[in-house]
mmCIF file of C-alpha atoms in Angstrom:
data_model
loop_
_atom_site.group_PDB
_atom_site.id
_atom_site.type_symbol
_atom_site.label_atom_id
_atom_site.label_comp_id
_atom_site.label_asym_id
_atom_site.label_seq_id
_atom_site.Cartn_x
_atom_site.Cartn_y
_atom_site.Cartn_z
ATOM 1 C CA MET A 1460 -130.733 -29.017 57.457
ATOM 2 C CA THR A 1461 -132.017 -31.215 60.348
ATOM 3 C CA ALA A 1462 -134.673 -29.429 62.325
ATOM 4 C CA ILE A 1463 -134.754 -29.875 66.041
ATOM 5 C CA ASN A 1464 -138.462 -29.473 66.106
ATOM 6 C CA PRO A 1465 -139.705 -29.983 62.533
ATOM 7 C CA LEU A 1466 -142.747 -27.870 61.653
ATOM 8 C CA ASP A 1467 -145.982 -29.562 60.670
ATOM 9 C CA LYS A 1468 -147.169 -26.384 59.066
ATOM 10 C CA VAL A 1469 -145.525 -23.145 58.239
ATOM 11 C CA LEU A 1470 -147.754 -20.245 59.343
ATOM 12 C CA TYR A 1471 -145.601 -17.313 58.067
ATOM 13 C CA THR A 1472 -142.073 -16.631 56.696
ATOM 14 C CA GLY A 1473 -140.552 -13.205 57.305
ATOM 15 C CA ARG A 1474 -138.136 -12.335 54.564
ATOM 16 C CA THR A 1475 -135.620 -9.619 54.570
ATOM 17 C CA HIS A 1476 -132.690 -8.445 52.501
ATOM 18 C CA THR A 1477 -129.923 -6.758 54.564
ATOM 19 C CA THR A 1478 -126.774 -5.129 53.231
ATOM 20 C CA GLY A 1479 -123.825 -3.398 54.964
ATOM 21 C CA GLY A 1480 -124.334 -5.212 58.193
ATOM 22 C CA ARG A 1481 -124.490 -3.006 61.310
ATOM 23 C CA ASN A 1482 -123.902 0.028 59.138
ATOM 24 C CA GLY A 1483 -126.432 -0.885 56.545
ATOM 25 C CA GLU A 1484 -130.029 -1.224 55.601
ATOM 26 C CA ALA A 1485 -132.723 -3.874 55.834
ATOM 27 C CA ARG A 1486 -135.778 -4.239 53.870
ATOM 28 C CA SER A 1487 -138.606 -6.795 53.975
ATOM 29 C CA ALA A 1488 -139.714 -8.628 50.754
ATOM 30 C CA ASP A 1489 -143.182 -7.058 51.234
ATOM 31 C CA GLY A 1490 -141.846 -3.495 51.677
ATOM 32 C CA ARG A 1491 -143.412 -3.037 55.020
ATOM 33 C CA LEU A 1492 -140.031 -2.857 56.775
ATOM 34 C CA ASP A 1493 -137.438 -0.427 55.368
ATOM 35 C CA ILE A 1494 -134.816 0.604 57.821
ATOM 36 C CA LYS A 1495 -131.329 1.999 58.333
ATOM 37 C CA LEU A 1496 -128.997 0.109 60.708
ATOM 38 C CA SER A 1497 -126.418 1.608 62.913
ATOM 39 C CA PRO A 1498 -124.166 0.039 65.515
ATOM 40 C CA PRO A 1499 -125.339 0.194 69.172
ATOM 41 C CA GLY A 1500 -124.305 3.352 70.868
ATOM 42 C CA SER A 1501 -123.197 5.052 67.704
ATOM 43 C CA ALA A 1502 -124.358 8.440 66.451
ATOM 44 C CA GLY A 1503 -125.905 6.708 63.318
ATOM 45 C CA GLN A 1504 -129.619 7.408 62.496
ATOM 46 C CA GLY A 1505 -130.636 3.756 62.360
ATOM 47 C CA THR A 1506 -131.743 1.074 64.827
ATOM 48 C CA ASN A 1507 -129.711 -2.060 65.658
ATOM 49 C CA PRO A 1508 -130.228 -5.816 65.623
ATOM 50 C CA GLU A 1509 -130.628 -5.844 69.370
ATOM 51 C CA GLN A 1510 -133.505 -3.288 69.415
ATOM 52 C CA LEU A 1511 -135.106 -5.271 66.585
ATOM 53 C CA PHE A 1512 -134.825 -8.532 68.504
ATOM 54 C CA ALA A 1513 -136.100 -6.850 71.660
ATOM 55 C CA ALA A 1514 -139.236 -5.493 69.815
ATOM 56 C CA GLY A 1515 -139.979 -8.743 68.064
ATOM 57 C CA TRP A 1516 -139.564 -10.826 71.228
ATOM 58 C CA SER A 1517 -141.681 -8.454 73.414
ATOM 59 C CA ALA A 1518 -144.456 -8.425 70.814
ATOM 60 C CA CYS A 1519 -144.432 -12.184 70.484
ATOM 61 C CA PHE A 1520 -144.365 -12.631 74.320
ATOM 62 C CA ILE A 1521 -147.477 -10.485 74.652
ATOM 63 C CA GLY A 1522 -149.295 -12.670 72.193
ATOM 64 C CA ALA A 1523 -148.105 -15.824 74.134
ATOM 65 C CA MET A 1524 -149.308 -14.227 77.369
ATOM 66 C CA GLY A 1525 -152.769 -13.749 75.723
ATOM 67 C CA ARG A 1526 -152.830 -17.501 74.928
ATOM 68 C CA ALA A 1527 -151.542 -18.378 78.398
ATOM 69 C CA ALA A 1528 -154.221 -16.208 80.062
ATOM 70 C CA ALA A 1529 -156.999 -17.647 77.908
ATOM 71 C CA ALA A 1530 -155.898 -21.230 78.815
ATOM 72 C CA GLN A 1531 -156.193 -20.096 82.529
ATOM 73 C CA LYS A 1532 -159.522 -18.362 81.902
ATOM 74 C CA VAL A 1533 -158.035 -15.068 82.791
ATOM 75 C CA SER A 1534 -158.305 -11.730 80.677
ATOM 76 C CA LEU A 1535 -155.233 -9.920 80.133
ATOM 77 C CA PRO A 1536 -155.511 -6.375 81.567
ATOM 78 C CA ALA A 1537 -155.682 -3.359 79.132
ATOM 79 C CA GLY A 1538 -152.263 -1.946 80.199
ATOM 80 C CA VAL A 1539 -150.244 -5.086 79.490
ATOM 81 C CA ALA A 1540 -146.733 -4.266 78.354
ATOM 82 C CA VAL A 1541 -143.232 -5.744 78.018
ATOM 83 C CA ASP A 1542 -140.204 -3.731 78.353
ATOM 84 C CA ALA A 1543 -137.588 -5.868 76.712
ATOM 85 C CA GLU A 1544 -133.734 -5.258 77.224
ATOM 86 C CA VAL A 1545 -131.282 -7.121 75.038
ATOM 87 C CA ASP A 1546 -127.554 -6.704 76.013
ATOM 88 C CA LEU A 1547 -124.746 -7.252 73.595
ATOM 89 C CA GLY A 1548 -121.563 -8.002 75.414
ATOM 90 C CA THR A 1549 -118.352 -10.018 75.386
ATOM 91 C CA ALA A 1550 -116.840 -12.783 77.546
ATOM 92 C CA GLY A 1551 -113.184 -12.958 76.700
ATOM 93 C CA GLU A 1552 -112.980 -12.529 72.858
ATOM 94 C CA ALA A 1553 -116.436 -13.848 72.132
ATOM 95 C CA PHE A 1554 -119.732 -11.828 71.688
ATOM 96 C CA PHE A 1555 -122.881 -12.837 73.494
ATOM 97 C CA LEU A 1556 -126.358 -11.657 74.180
ATOM 98 C CA GLN A 1557 -128.469 -11.673 77.404
ATOM 99 C CA ALA A 1558 -131.916 -10.452 77.946
ATOM 100 C CA ARG A 1559 -134.588 -9.328 80.374
ATOM 101 C CA LEU A 1560 -138.296 -9.161 79.807
ATOM 102 C CA ASN A 1561 -139.869 -6.742 82.232
ATOM 103 C CA VAL A 1562 -143.594 -7.491 82.179
ATOM 104 C CA LEU A 1563 -146.400 -5.262 83.348
ATOM 105 C CA LEU A 1564 -149.733 -6.886 84.081
ATOM 106 C CA PRO A 1565 -151.551 -4.179 86.098
ATOM 107 C CA GLY A 1566 -154.471 -5.400 88.310
ATOM 108 C CA LEU A 1567 -153.461 -9.040 88.430
ATOM 109 C CA ASP A 1568 -152.409 -10.626 91.624
ATOM 110 C CA SER A 1569 -148.740 -11.661 91.715
ATOM 111 C CA ALA A 1570 -149.536 -15.462 91.618
ATOM 112 C CA THR A 1571 -151.869 -15.162 88.581
ATOM 113 C CA ALA A 1572 -149.348 -12.828 86.741
ATOM 114 C CA ARG A 1573 -146.509 -15.178 87.433
ATOM 115 C CA ALA A 1574 -148.490 -18.194 86.180
ATOM 116 C CA ILE A 1575 -149.335 -16.298 82.970
ATOM 117 C CA VAL A 1576 -145.672 -15.161 82.479
ATOM 118 C CA ASP A 1577 -144.213 -18.612 83.230
ATOM 119 C CA ALA A 1578 -146.697 -20.266 80.730
ATOM 120 C CA ALA A 1579 -146.009 -17.629 78.084
ATOM 121 C CA HIS A 1580 -142.188 -18.272 78.345
ATOM 122 C CA GLN A 1581 -142.977 -21.886 77.532
ATOM 123 C CA LEU A 1582 -145.172 -20.919 74.577
ATOM 124 C CA CYS A 1583 -143.359 -18.113 72.944
ATOM 125 C CA PRO A 1584 -141.150 -19.003 69.915
ATOM 126 C CA TYR A 1585 -138.565 -16.396 70.772
ATOM 127 C CA SER A 1586 -138.371 -17.825 74.414
ATOM 128 C CA LYS A 1587 -137.965 -21.285 72.897
ATOM 129 C CA ALA A 1588 -135.130 -20.075 70.590
ATOM 130 C CA THR A 1589 -133.280 -18.443 73.319
ATOM 131 C CA ARG A 1590 -133.872 -21.143 76.044
ATOM 132 C CA GLY A 1591 -130.356 -22.584 77.046
ATOM 133 C CA ASN A 1592 -128.575 -20.288 74.623
ATOM 134 C CA ILE A 1593 -128.541 -16.993 76.340
ATOM 135 C CA ASP A 1594 -129.209 -15.890 79.985
ATOM 136 C CA VAL A 1595 -132.823 -14.488 80.227
ATOM 137 C CA GLU A 1596 -134.668 -12.978 83.155
ATOM 138 C CA ILE A 1597 -138.429 -12.699 83.218
ATOM 139 C CA ASN A 1598 -139.397 -9.949 85.784
ATOM 140 C CA LEU A 1599 -142.904 -8.875 86.832
ATOM 141 C CA VAL A 1600 -142.935 -5.108 87.355
#
């Protein structure tokens, strides 16, 4: 495996074991994640990969906004939130994702909020992983 951006240091490795695909289960090696999976839009009781990806990306993005705000000597407001929307769709016979991150930074002026969001999008590992691979919108709400 040739890494595009080889790591100098591994900070954490998430390990999961998944069976059954979209109709299965996923468990983390440390036992902290133990979930049922169901296809999107089905009557199943579990979550789906798109929801998991949205949750992970939005949590990471808030952390990246914290770093970006600190670098700009700005405090993030108490009500910071990210509503992530990850679409699963098709183009022809192929499956694709697209996403929107709807960012709430209450009390910050729009220029400061935009600067933080733009910097976070450059810092966030999920944003880096998706850049150039799927359509992404970052919206201030």
